[in-house]
Amino acid sequence: MKSLPSSLLKKLEIREQNASLRKLPVPSSLIDFSSNDYLGFANNEEIFHQTHELLITRNLKINGATGSRLLSGNHALYTETEEFIAQFHQTEAALIFNSGYDANVGFFSSVPQRNDIILYDELCHASIRDGIQMSLAKSYKFTHNDLSALENLLSKFQPAPETLGRNPQPENIFIVTESIFSMDGDSPDLEQMIGLTEKYNAYFVVDEAHALGVIGENGEGLVQNLQLQDKVFARIMTFGKALGCHGAAVLGSLQLKNYLINFARSFIYTTGMSPHAVATIWVAYQQLSKSQTERVQLIKNSTLFDELLQSPITQHPSPIKSILFSGNERVKNIAYQLQQNGFDVKPILSPTVPEGKERLRFCIHSYNTEKQIFDLLALLS
């Protein structure tokens, strides 16, 4: 077999020298403080059995979608699930994608056009940034959660009276953020950002991957919990976190859905999800309204973690907590010691985060016990 080109081997060697070479982990029985399964849905037997029953009831005894949704893969459960998701999130329409990555790449590569501007938070997820790179629009990042920095950028694209008719102005401006950021678990001031979108006539896009299932009375997400859904152009809901399954949906107007069906390449040119995958999404959404107990326990566990750690960095309602330990080798060694003592805690290394901001990332769950949290932080101290 032909070996890897020397230029690529060199890149792997550099990663190894920097202690940043990624490897697939081996499944373990360690106490879970690393997964995104915040409510325990991924291991929920009720969801598992109800999904099977739904498929049998609908006589959907097939293993795959058989093709793109535009060809043979658009089975009836897709339509029903999208309609339910739209109703649940109080929006006109929902379009299911195969993953959160596919949804973000599909949206950002197709919606903003050549004469448009995209302003995005510097800590937006890689899938958002990849989609933006594929777009024909110009893009500019603003300092994380900094409204002044965002407004400074917005003001640059407003026509001054003396330049009217001479300098080209963007046709549309898109402002992009996340409701809960995946590394630190913090949130932007969405209400203030809405004010800026209205002031500058911009389109607001919010990725709710880590808020779905976690924030709101029924886990509807931060935008809806603040009653801002009618002021947001698009929301991206990812199902691989608190919903414990796979896939994602873009929420917005029916016009937006029709546009994505026609122009989002990550939607058009891929095999649809299997009936089993879509059925799991449908059942998981039904389960959200029954999971208030899990959400209450999740908040209690998250608050307990903050109180015991007594660090202002982690003081927020999300279940994602980070503690900085500069240096890949150092943070890997600390994570290894925690793993040796039974706790599944993962190090986050550069270049995933900037050099010098390597960290331990803790994900709190409804099923973590008080003793597990006490023991983990006692060991860490």
mmCIF file of N, CA, C and O in Angstrom, residues 4 50 84 103 131 164 171 173 191 227 232 235 239 248 273 283 295 319 345 351 362 374:
data_model
loop_
_atom_site.group_PDB
_atom_site.id
_atom_site.type_symbol
_atom_site.label_atom_id
_atom_site.label_comp_id
_atom_site.label_asym_id
_atom_site.label_seq_id
_atom_site.Cartn_x
_atom_site.Cartn_y
_atom_site.Cartn_z
ATOM 1 N N LEU A 4 1.718 7.445 3.085
ATOM 2 C CA LEU A 4 1.213 8.808 3.133
ATOM 3 C C LEU A 4 2.285 9.760 2.597
ATOM 4 O O LEU A 4 3.479 9.580 2.865
ATOM 5 N N GLN A 50 -39.829 2.769 22.569
ATOM 6 C CA GLN A 50 -40.884 3.511 21.872
ATOM 7 C C GLN A 50 -40.521 3.748 20.407
ATOM 8 O O GLN A 50 -41.393 3.754 19.536
ATOM 9 N N PHE A 84 -43.857 18.471 13.674
ATOM 10 C CA PHE A 84 -43.893 18.508 15.133
ATOM 11 C C PHE A 84 -42.806 19.429 15.677
ATOM 12 O O PHE A 84 -43.048 20.220 16.608
ATOM 13 N N ALA A 103 -25.978 20.725 8.851
ATOM 14 C CA ALA A 103 -26.928 21.837 8.883
ATOM 15 C C ALA A 103 -26.206 23.176 8.785
ATOM 16 O O ALA A 103 -26.598 24.059 8.011
ATOM 17 N N GLY A 131 -18.766 26.424 7.129
ATOM 18 C CA GLY A 131 -19.819 26.863 6.223
ATOM 19 C C GLY A 131 -19.583 28.274 5.723
ATOM 20 O O GLY A 131 -19.784 28.575 4.541
ATOM 21 N N LEU A 164 -22.831 58.045 -0.229
ATOM 22 C CA LEU A 164 -24.002 57.434 -0.858
ATOM 23 C C LEU A 164 -23.869 57.441 -2.377
ATOM 24 O O LEU A 164 -23.545 58.468 -2.981
ATOM 25 N N GLU A 171 -25.697 43.945 0.598
ATOM 26 C CA GLU A 171 -27.142 43.777 0.422
ATOM 27 C C GLU A 171 -27.791 43.301 1.719
ATOM 28 O O GLU A 171 -28.860 43.768 2.098
ATOM 29 N N ILE A 173 -26.851 41.729 5.904
ATOM 30 C CA ILE A 173 -25.882 41.450 6.963
ATOM 31 C C ILE A 173 -26.455 40.348 7.848
ATOM 32 O O ILE A 173 -27.605 40.414 8.282
ATOM 33 N N GLU A 191 -31.010 39.295 23.928
ATOM 34 C CA GLU A 191 -31.950 40.413 23.815
ATOM 35 C C GLU A 191 -31.256 41.667 23.300
ATOM 36 O O GLU A 191 -31.787 42.391 22.450
ATOM 37 N N GLN A 227 -38.595 34.190 24.560
ATOM 38 C CA GLN A 227 -39.676 34.634 23.677
ATOM 39 C C GLN A 227 -39.159 35.523 22.541
ATOM 40 O O GLN A 227 -39.784 36.531 22.173
ATOM 41 N N VAL A 232 -35.809 36.073 15.293
ATOM 42 C CA VAL A 232 -34.603 35.379 14.823
ATOM 43 C C VAL A 232 -34.870 34.825 13.433
ATOM 44 O O VAL A 232 -35.899 34.183 13.199
ATOM 45 N N ARG A 235 -32.728 29.366 13.413
ATOM 46 C CA ARG A 235 -32.120 28.653 14.539
ATOM 47 C C ARG A 235 -31.663 27.283 14.059
ATOM 48 O O ARG A 235 -32.350 26.645 13.248
ATOM 49 N N PHE A 239 -29.425 17.506 17.478
ATOM 50 C CA PHE A 239 -30.033 16.444 18.284
ATOM 51 C C PHE A 239 -29.017 15.524 18.957
ATOM 52 O O PHE A 239 -29.392 14.631 19.714
ATOM 53 N N ALA A 248 -30.041 17.098 12.941
ATOM 54 C CA ALA A 248 -30.237 18.495 13.308
ATOM 55 C C ALA A 248 -31.368 19.058 12.460
ATOM 56 O O ALA A 248 -31.795 18.423 11.486
ATOM 57 N N MET A 273 -31.611 10.334 6.231
ATOM 58 C CA MET A 273 -31.476 9.536 7.450
ATOM 59 C C MET A 273 -32.435 8.348 7.387
ATOM 60 O O MET A 273 -33.506 8.421 6.772
ATOM 61 N N VAL A 283 -39.456 10.514 18.856
ATOM 62 C CA VAL A 283 -39.728 10.018 20.208
ATOM 63 C C VAL A 283 -38.993 10.860 21.251
ATOM 64 O O VAL A 283 -39.544 11.169 22.316
ATOM 65 N N ARG A 295 -34.321 17.840 34.061
ATOM 66 C CA ARG A 295 -33.773 19.189 33.912
ATOM 67 C C ARG A 295 -33.548 19.851 35.269
ATOM 68 O O ARG A 295 -32.544 20.535 35.477
ATOM 69 N N PRO A 319 -24.695 23.257 31.584
ATOM 70 C CA PRO A 319 -23.990 22.127 32.191
ATOM 71 C C PRO A 319 -22.544 21.968 31.728
ATOM 72 O O PRO A 319 -21.888 21.001 32.088
ATOM 73 N N VAL A 345 -13.106 12.408 32.196
ATOM 74 C CA VAL A 345 -12.937 13.839 31.942
ATOM 75 C C VAL A 345 -11.936 13.977 30.810
ATOM 76 O O VAL A 345 -10.875 13.350 30.831
ATOM 77 N N PRO A 351 -4.769 22.564 18.771
ATOM 78 C CA PRO A 351 -5.361 23.780 18.227
ATOM 79 C C PRO A 351 -6.891 23.845 18.305
ATOM 80 O O PRO A 351 -7.468 24.747 17.726
ATOM 81 N N PHE A 362 -15.703 19.861 31.608
ATOM 82 C CA PHE A 362 -16.586 19.011 32.376
ATOM 83 C C PHE A 362 -18.011 19.177 31.861
ATOM 84 O O PHE A 362 -18.503 20.299 31.753
ATOM 85 N N PHE A 374 -18.757 15.613 44.334
ATOM 86 C CA PHE A 374 -17.878 15.868 45.475
ATOM 87 C C PHE A 374 -16.521 15.184 45.273
ATOM 88 O O PHE A 374 -15.462 15.793 45.446
#
